[in-house]
Amino acid sequence: MPMDELDFGPPDYKDMLPDYISKNYGKWKCHELLEPGVFKHVSETGDEVYTVRTGAPKFIASQTVREICDIADEYCGGCVRFTAKHSIEFMTPEKDNVEKIKEAVGKLGLPVGGTGNAMHSIVTCTGWVHCHTPATDSPGIAKAVYDELLPYFQRDDLPARVNIAVSGCLNMCGAVHCSDIALLGMHRVPPKVNDDVVSTACEVPSLIAACPTYAIKPKMLKQEDGTMKKSIQIDAPKCMYCGICYGICPGVPLADAKNDGVSVWVGGKVSSTRGGPAFSRLVIPFLPNNAPRWPEVVDTVKKIVDVWAAEAKPDERMGEWIERIGWKAFFDKMGFEFTEKHVDDYIFSVRDMNWGARLKGTELK
Amino acid sequence: MPMDELDFGPPDYKDMLPDYISKNYGKWKCHELLEPGVFKHVSETGDEVYTVRTGAPKFIASQTVREICDIADEYCGGCVRFTAKHSIEFMTPEKDNVEKIKEAVGKLGLPVGGTGNAMHSIVTCTGWVHCHTPATDSPGIAKAVYDELLPYFQRDDLPARVNIAVSGCLNMCGAVHCSDIALLGMHRVPPKVNDDVVSTACEVPSLIAACPTYAIKPKMLKQEDGTMKKSIQIDAPKCMYCGICYGICPGVPLADAKNDGVSVWVGGKVSSTRGGPAFSRLVIPFLPNNAPRWPEVVDTVKKIVDVWAAEAKPDERMGEWIERIGWKAFFDKMGFEFTEKHVDDYIFSVRDMNWGARLKGTELK
Amino acid sequence: MSLREANLEVKVVVETPLLDENEKGPWPSTVTEIKKTGYEGLLQIYELAFKDRVTHWAHGGMVGYPGYDAGVIGRMSDRHDILRDCHTLRLIEPAGWFYKTDALRKMCDIWDKYGSGLMNFHGATGDIQLIGVPTDNIIPAFNELAKEHWDLGGSGGDFRTASCCIGPARCENAMIDTLDIYQTLMTDPNNLDAMHRPRWPYKFKLKISGCPTDCNAGVARADFVLIGIWRDDMKVDQDEVKKYADGGLDIGYIASRCPGRAMEWDGETLTIDNDNCMRCMYCINKMPKALRPGDDRGATILLGGRARGRYGAFLGWPLIPFMKLEAPYENVQELIDTLTEWWDENGRTKERMGETIYRIGTGKMLVETGLKPNPTMVRAPRNNPFWFYLPGEVEE
Amino acid sequence: MSLREANLEVKVVVETPLLDENEKGPWPSTVTEIKKTGYEGLLQIYELAFKDRVTHWAHGGMVGYPGYDAGVIGRMSDRHDILRDCHTLRLIEPAGWFYKTDALRKMCDIWDKYGSGLMNFHGATGDIQLIGVPTDNIIPAFNELAKEHWDLGGSGGDFRTASCCIGPARCENAMIDTLDIYQTLMTDPNNLDAMHRPRWPYKFKLKISGCPTDCNAGVARADFVLIGIWRDDMKVDQDEVKKYADGGLDIGYIASRCPGRAMEWDGETLTIDNDNCMRCMYCINKMPKALRPGDDRGATILLGGRARGRYGAFLGWPLIPFMKLEAPYENVQELIDTLTEWWDENGRTKERMGETIYRIGTGKMLVETGLKPNPTMVRAPRNNPFWFYLPGEVEE
Ligand code: SRM
Ligand code: SRM
Ligand code: SRM
Ligand code: SRM
Ligand code: SF4
Ligand code: SF4
Ligand code: SF4
Ligand code: SF4
Ligand code: SF4
Ligand code: SF4
Ligand code: SF4
Ligand code: SF4
């Protein structure tokens, strides 16, 4: 393509909107959740639009995309939409189409749900399917969790929504850090230095500067021909396995079959509602990478959701519920062990200490 | 004294307690604030003890101490006590003595009050009276503020208590950092290096290590006799005038007649009640050192207390009130300017940013 | 013959016992989808990862489309005997992720022809991800996609593809035109240049949400966020409130959880203390038929969010509490330019904007950019006595 | 002739126009008190500071009492022509700051004889401060004070003089015997040795408050704090509650501000949800006649508080949520020893305990001291994925 035809950006959204949306653009009055997975939105023009939301696999074959398009052509005026969390939305101005859409997506194997006070779609990164840094397979874990928690996706009577996210490594491409439940792949041993690769493919000074804990030191190697080769060495006790170095240099891989695994975090939230955004907090530092079904991870997630669902008050997201009952009660109820790893010791740690003598009754017993 | 007679510690408190306290030790049932400055404590034994609390000057002449003892001998069974905030307490088991004590302390010039929802005694350090590091005179400021706010010391109908503290420099010997209103002496220019003193009286490596911002660098000076002298230089833009270096080396004084002054902080709290302990927050970075009466400082304190007293709800300490109305409203009401200096940029700063889009109505207007 | 046809011709005979296990169960499976594409090499590499419990992907080398330095994520396996190169094309999504089916179908056809046929709607940043293109096919693939008006998205140290919530297209809460802002920013030639030719210290992400509900998760995932907000009073329809109450909604309970302590419900009337209302959307989301934001609308601009990073995660904080917005949103673009210029000058390699501000100091950033300090930036003013005076601010 | 008599003989003729201004007004004045002592040199130095707007005090050199390396704060002026040395004696206060007058009078006599007669009840740490002793008089002054059982307090890198609230001596809230704990710790020979012979990286402050009201401000000012607390249920006298209500106290409002959302008031009965009660003392302080802590009492141990410092101020956090206490408080002493030993080994010069823990990491401190991690230490568990594994914790 000629240079001056580059840089054109996205197609015009106006060309992508169906009539029933264009006509009511900016005129919406209110909405209602008719049943799990089905919304009705009402416009000031009097128009109504019905939305059927479904889950989706992380990756989709073009074949499936075409089948989705078939449904959209038949019932949705030739338009389909994906949500901010990668669910699929089939919209229609005709109420009668709702059941038909449900039937059609059912045939395609796409579960309807993920709305309101339900488990919403799980955000996940590419993991072992396609990435070079993961400590676990996020799409694989997401699938196993979905299979077990499907009923929660299909109801809307939980205390509040529950957002689950999975990232294969600390880069957190799934943006797990503010999720109700976050599953995060963790390496646990320092990178294995491949001197050949480091010296040929990496810029040693940037590599040294990249390490947040200053664990990387330069190293000179005498080669057979007498010349010197520049590589690095890693001060193991200083390394916290963050993988930032591997992000810029292929010579320091961290993947380790025996020691990689999954950590579990809870209580995060994004929206500015009520108490506002909050981080997910560590509850289990390590669960084994038990592919293909990660039973330990799935059981843990299930347990967390079950106890929360049974005990939280209305509109209490995971973190809000824990804030009310206290972390001690949370660990006790779940049967999780609180270890020294749960106590922050990084830069801002001081601000997470529980200043003052303000202890709940349950914490004193 | 022979070595083996050293290290004996404080006198036994049991010898210091009057009968009416010893008898009821650990048996107190409840108390009541009878009027500003006067408590009644009731014991399970049925005994009652009345306490008259008074303010005091920061330093007391032995002469005055003897006069205080005279009153204590007459009405208090030969016992007097000082509080955690350096007020004086005259106790008596006889209700009739209360008025007599009030009269006697009045003659001594000691104001009765500082109890309950009042301005309590001001904690202050030694300042220009006796310290080598101050940027201002804390006892002098405390006196000026007291004179103006005396009525608040003598009432008990403020929304809550108000604790004022003054420290002459960042060492914060008054522990100002958790006060409703804190007045803190500030230097604003880097230390002036006296090479002679540094090279003779100070350990240069510790001096360099002490600086939190790494502003101190070693410096070698060639002396007339050709030998080298070790001193330091200060990278001015990196210096934040904290005075930590002067604390360990007399060769780097910071005092500066033109640039030293007073900063004002509000909203701190110590007790674990309600929201728990909280830091005082910067509201005015600099007011001039206008000795002998610091009118700008006094006016500022008065204004803060007045607006708070008029607007806070019951049991709303300064910081709790501000939390409810928002800092924007506070700055607006007070007419203080919010500058870039108010935005933290030190280590933990990130955690004080206002995460999310959670803005009060008043903040958007 | 398209690549996909070729792939399908080599019938999937490879054994994937572990992946087959993962495929079981009711949720639609990525494994099934890969199988559908006939992309045997990927299946084998993925199966191998399940077996070995480590990834078999490695860094991908420098690949791209001539004239662009971003938008293609290079990826190679460590088993060249099975599959060598398997790059990703990132395409800028349409605003709000709305698609006409004919556009999607055309994309599928092109992707089948030159790539694996495996797609991801969408990546976590919001782009369309087309996974699995061999090096040689990058140019022809994008040539055809471009004809259909699909441009490459961001990667590397650049202006990343923005994203926006559904906003006015189907949400009554939207207080800014999220789609139109997105479209305007994402078609600005300078922004596109900054996206396609990475020159910044690190990535710069921008997200747009129509209201503080922040369905686009901007606060957690973007360096720069626009969030719709209102300035005047909330609109309350007391009859509708009553209907909710009669329908069993516990309005007293909702009031008890209002973060501004701004709701008063006496069983008959709901009073909103608009000065103390934090615009958090909680009550509005609970009673969409009864409560609506006011009419004086604009955006709050948040700054500095990012996941993990060097210091741990940061969340966005308000740089500008309220800004009126009007197409073509020049004030927003100006702000972006001011900030990215400052960051470009001051940022270190691999340092996100929030981190640069943290390292250098918000105050200094404000002074240097000429932006105004404002109490809403902070939960509370500073608590430590450590700040600086510039020469000229103090007496000689 | 005592020093004070000598001072008074040199009638105060020195002009102090600025101090005189400060002396005016109703509050008792330090200036008046200095005048009363006749300590003319101090007055002049102080007046000079008012005039020049800088202090005229300088470092004081190494002074002390033989056998002690702490308790005397050296102080010299920069105007030796007016007054040269003006040191401070720090005396350990009696528990709870209770004095029999005869003890006080004797102290005054001794101080008049050898020192300035100027005193401070008390310094912010809690010691008695005797201000203004010339170098030569330090030994005779302390010789006589010691005879009256006044020992020197802390200064430098040592175990600082502790302090305690009035506690059981006159407060119904006291859940631990603050005075007795103080007395026990402050007469322990090892603690006194650690106080009088500084050998730690920096100061170590300890405060004792009888309940979470923390009238001794331990949370803000001490490295180690004991705070009385109860474990069982709060005691509620419903009749007395009713009386408060009838007297006009708005109990509903108090309930609305309970941080544990643990109070329920229906206009007749007050219910406390003891599991959620945070033991904050607010309601108890509001209704001392109606509410009382339970009977199963002990202490919460807080760690790490300090003002300003290198990183800004830290406040104390619970190391041990609940500890039963019994004279002679061996469990407390053991804890102090464990912690100070660890700190002594790991701390850098001028690094307070909380700072050492911060730099090295709470987790590491716990592992190395054998103390148990506990969720009450933190507001919430960590939010960043940055932690370490020790060899042996992971597979080879
Ligand atoms: C379609 C979508 C926007 C888009 O542009 O794609 C969307 C749409 C709506 N959101 Fe959302 N939200 C969408 C992602 C989000 C996210 C993003 C995320 O999870 O990363 C959040 C932030 C979650 C968080 O706080 O961690 C989000 C937090 C909310 C909330 C706040 C919930 C709360 O805890 O207070 C509401 C209000 C509510 O549910 O009452 C809400 C409400 C709504 C409403 C009711 C708004 C409206 O009036 O139409 C929409 C349908 C609700 C629903 O899905 O149940 N939406 N919503 C996104 C659907 C994602 C999905 O597939 O499930
Ligand atoms: C005498 C003293 C203890 C001592 O050992 O010396 C003391 C004694 C009492 N305090 Fe205190 N407090 C004393 C310093 C403190 C401090 C320390 C400080 O300010 O540095 C605090 C922490 C202040 C803070 O939070 O910043 C303190 C926070 C309280 C509170 C909590 C107030 C609140 O905001 O919730 C109460 C409860 C109340 O007032 O309702 C309280 C209540 C009491 C009671 C009522 C307790 C009782 O049942 O007897 C005592 C008399 C109250 C009064 O003074 O009005 N006392 N009290 C101290 C008197 C200091 C003075 O001269 O004014
Ligand atoms: C595809 C995608 C995951 C997904 O499947 O959704 C992804 C995939 C990768 N991300 Fe990401 N990131 C993706 C969204 C994110 C997000 C979420 C977001 O943007 O909302 C984040 C966290 C939010 C943030 O930026 O703060 C994220 C934080 C990272 C980081 C850490 C960045 C940082 O500032 O610390 C890296 C490492 C880096 O760039 O150096 C990274 C790096 C990568 C790389 C390129 C691996 C690498 O180190 O080179 C991954 C390529 C995987 C592959 O080849 O399959 N990715 N990455 C997402 C992009 C798709 C898209 O454009 O729509
Ligand atoms: C006398 C007293 C002020 C007063 O008038 O009340 C005082 C006076 C001094 N303090 Fe202090 N501090 C006094 C209580 C405090 C407190 C409050 C407390 O203990 O509750 C603090 C803050 C709390 C804390 O420790 O965190 C305090 C924090 C400091 C610091 C900073 C310590 C730090 O860790 O950052 C220094 C500097 C140092 O020691 O290096 C300091 C240093 C000093 C020196 C010795 C000056 C110096 O740098 O050498 C002052 C001597 C002044 C003089 O000669 O007149 N003083 N100092 C207090 C001690 C009296 C006593 O023993 O009872
Ligand atoms: S989170 Fe890690 S494993 Fe997952 S896509 Fe991002 S870089 Fe790869
Ligand atoms: S993994 Fe992280 S901590 Fe370890 S050497 Fe690499 S950059 Fe440093
Ligand atoms: S705060 Fe500063 S000026 Fe005041 S006594 Fe302490 S060291 Fe001296
Ligand atoms: S005053 Fe503080 S910042 Fe400045 S040189 Fe001294 S120690 Fe460093
Ligand atoms: S962020 Fe607000 S405007 Fe956008 S979809 Fe969510 S609720 Fe609607
Ligand atoms: S929007 Fe939020 S803060 Fe405002 S009244 Fe509703 S719940 Fe309260
Ligand atoms: S801390 Fe508690 S026990 Fe001690 S005086 Fe204050 S209220 Fe009484
Ligand atoms: S002590 Fe505090 S937390 Fe407990 S019930 Fe009373 S007010 Fe609530």
PDB file of N, CA and C in Angstrom, chain C residues 54-77:
ATOM      1  N   VAL C  54       4.858 -26.059  30.187  1.00  0.00           N
ATOM      2  CA  VAL C  54       5.514 -24.782  29.875  1.00  0.00           C
ATOM      3  C   VAL C  54       5.083 -24.393  28.458  1.00  0.00           C
ATOM      4  N   THR C  55       5.145 -23.123  28.173  1.00  0.00           N
ATOM      5  CA  THR C  55       4.782 -22.654  26.841  1.00  0.00           C
ATOM      6  C   THR C  55       5.827 -23.115  25.829  1.00  0.00           C
ATOM      7  N   HIS C  56       5.411 -23.261  24.590  1.00  0.00           N
ATOM      8  CA  HIS C  56       6.382 -23.555  23.550  1.00  0.00           C
ATOM      9  C   HIS C  56       6.501 -22.419  22.553  1.00  0.00           C
ATOM     10  N   TRP C  57       6.130 -21.226  23.011  1.00  0.00           N
ATOM     11  CA  TRP C  57       6.300 -20.046  22.176  1.00  0.00           C
ATOM     12  C   TRP C  57       7.529 -19.271  22.636  1.00  0.00           C
ATOM     13  N   ALA C  58       8.151 -18.607  21.677  1.00  0.00           N
ATOM     14  CA  ALA C  58       9.327 -17.796  21.979  1.00  0.00           C
ATOM     15  C   ALA C  58       9.137 -16.414  21.373  1.00  0.00           C
ATOM     16  N   HIS C  59      10.097 -15.539  21.615  1.00  0.00           N
ATOM     17  CA  HIS C  59      10.038 -14.219  21.000  1.00  0.00           C
ATOM     18  C   HIS C  59       9.900 -14.376  19.486  1.00  0.00           C
ATOM     19  N   GLY C  60       9.310 -13.366  18.847  1.00  0.00           N
ATOM     20  CA  GLY C  60       8.934 -13.553  17.454  1.00  0.00           C
ATOM     21  C   GLY C  60       9.768 -12.842  16.433  1.00  0.00           C
ATOM     22  N   GLY C  61      10.755 -12.116  16.874  1.00  0.00           N
ATOM     23  CA  GLY C  61      11.566 -11.399  15.899  1.00  0.00           C
ATOM     24  C   GLY C  61      10.849 -10.172  15.393  1.00  0.00           C
ATOM     25  N   MET C  62      11.517  -9.445  14.512  1.00  0.00           N
ATOM     26  CA  MET C  62      10.987  -8.189  13.989  1.00  0.00           C
ATOM     27  C   MET C  62      10.189  -8.451  12.725  1.00  0.00           C
ATOM     28  N   VAL C  63       8.917  -8.395  12.814  1.00  0.00           N
ATOM     29  CA  VAL C  63       8.094  -8.550  11.612  1.00  0.00           C
ATOM     30  C   VAL C  63       7.116  -7.385  11.557  1.00  0.00           C
ATOM     31  N   GLY C  64       6.635  -7.061  10.381  1.00  0.00           N
ATOM     32  CA  GLY C  64       5.699  -5.951  10.289  1.00  0.00           C
ATOM     33  C   GLY C  64       5.336  -5.644   8.865  1.00  0.00           C
ATOM     34  N   TYR C  65       4.532  -4.619   8.708  1.00  0.00           N
ATOM     35  CA  TYR C  65       4.101  -4.184   7.391  1.00  0.00           C
ATOM     36  C   TYR C  65       4.891  -2.942   7.039  1.00  0.00           C
ATOM     37  N   PRO C  66       5.462  -2.881   5.857  1.00  0.00           N
ATOM     38  CA  PRO C  66       6.308  -1.738   5.508  1.00  0.00           C
ATOM     39  C   PRO C  66       5.560  -0.412   5.675  1.00  0.00           C
ATOM     40  N   GLY C  67       6.190   0.527   6.366  1.00  0.00           N
ATOM     41  CA  GLY C  67       5.546   1.809   6.615  1.00  0.00           C
ATOM     42  C   GLY C  67       4.936   1.862   8.007  1.00  0.00           C
ATOM     43  N   TYR C  68       4.659   0.694   8.544  1.00  0.00           N
ATOM     44  CA  TYR C  68       4.167   0.582   9.921  1.00  0.00           C
ATOM     45  C   TYR C  68       5.256  -0.061  10.775  1.00  0.00           C
ATOM     46  N   ASP C  69       5.390   0.386  11.993  1.00  0.00           N
ATOM     47  CA  ASP C  69       6.307  -0.307  12.906  1.00  0.00           C
ATOM     48  C   ASP C  69       5.546  -0.947  14.056  1.00  0.00           C
ATOM     49  N   ALA C  70       4.239  -0.997  13.937  1.00  0.00           N
ATOM     50  CA  ALA C  70       3.440  -1.575  15.020  1.00  0.00           C
ATOM     51  C   ALA C  70       2.269  -2.334  14.417  1.00  0.00           C
ATOM     52  N   GLY C  71       1.550  -3.055  15.293  1.00  0.00           N
ATOM     53  CA  GLY C  71       0.330  -3.708  14.836  1.00  0.00           C
ATOM     54  C   GLY C  71       0.493  -5.167  14.489  1.00  0.00           C
ATOM     55  N   VAL C  72       1.728  -5.607  14.358  1.00  0.00           N
ATOM     56  CA  VAL C  72       1.965  -7.037  14.133  1.00  0.00           C
ATOM     57  C   VAL C  72       2.796  -7.553  15.300  1.00  0.00           C
ATOM     58  N   ILE C  73       2.287  -8.549  15.994  1.00  0.00           N
ATOM     59  CA  ILE C  73       3.032  -9.117  17.111  1.00  0.00           C
ATOM     60  C   ILE C  73       3.753 -10.357  16.607  1.00  0.00           C
ATOM     61  N   GLY C  74       5.068 -10.258  16.583  1.00  0.00           N
ATOM     62  CA  GLY C  74       5.844 -11.394  16.094  1.00  0.00           C
ATOM     63  C   GLY C  74       5.798 -12.553  17.074  1.00  0.00           C
ATOM     64  N   ARG C  75       5.668 -13.736  16.552  1.00  0.00           N
ATOM     65  CA  ARG C  75       5.637 -14.907  17.450  1.00  0.00           C
ATOM     66  C   ARG C  75       6.210 -16.112  16.725  1.00  0.00           C
ATOM     67  N   MET C  76       7.165 -16.777  17.359  1.00  0.00           N
ATOM     68  CA  MET C  76       7.716 -18.012  16.812  1.00  0.00           C
ATOM     69  C   MET C  76       7.697 -19.075  17.898  1.00  0.00           C
ATOM     70  N   SER C  77       7.621 -20.318  17.461  1.00  0.00           N
ATOM     71  CA  SER C  77       7.630 -21.390  18.453  1.00  0.00           C
ATOM     72  C   SER C  77       9.073 -21.815  18.717  1.00  0.00           C
TER      73      SER C  77
END
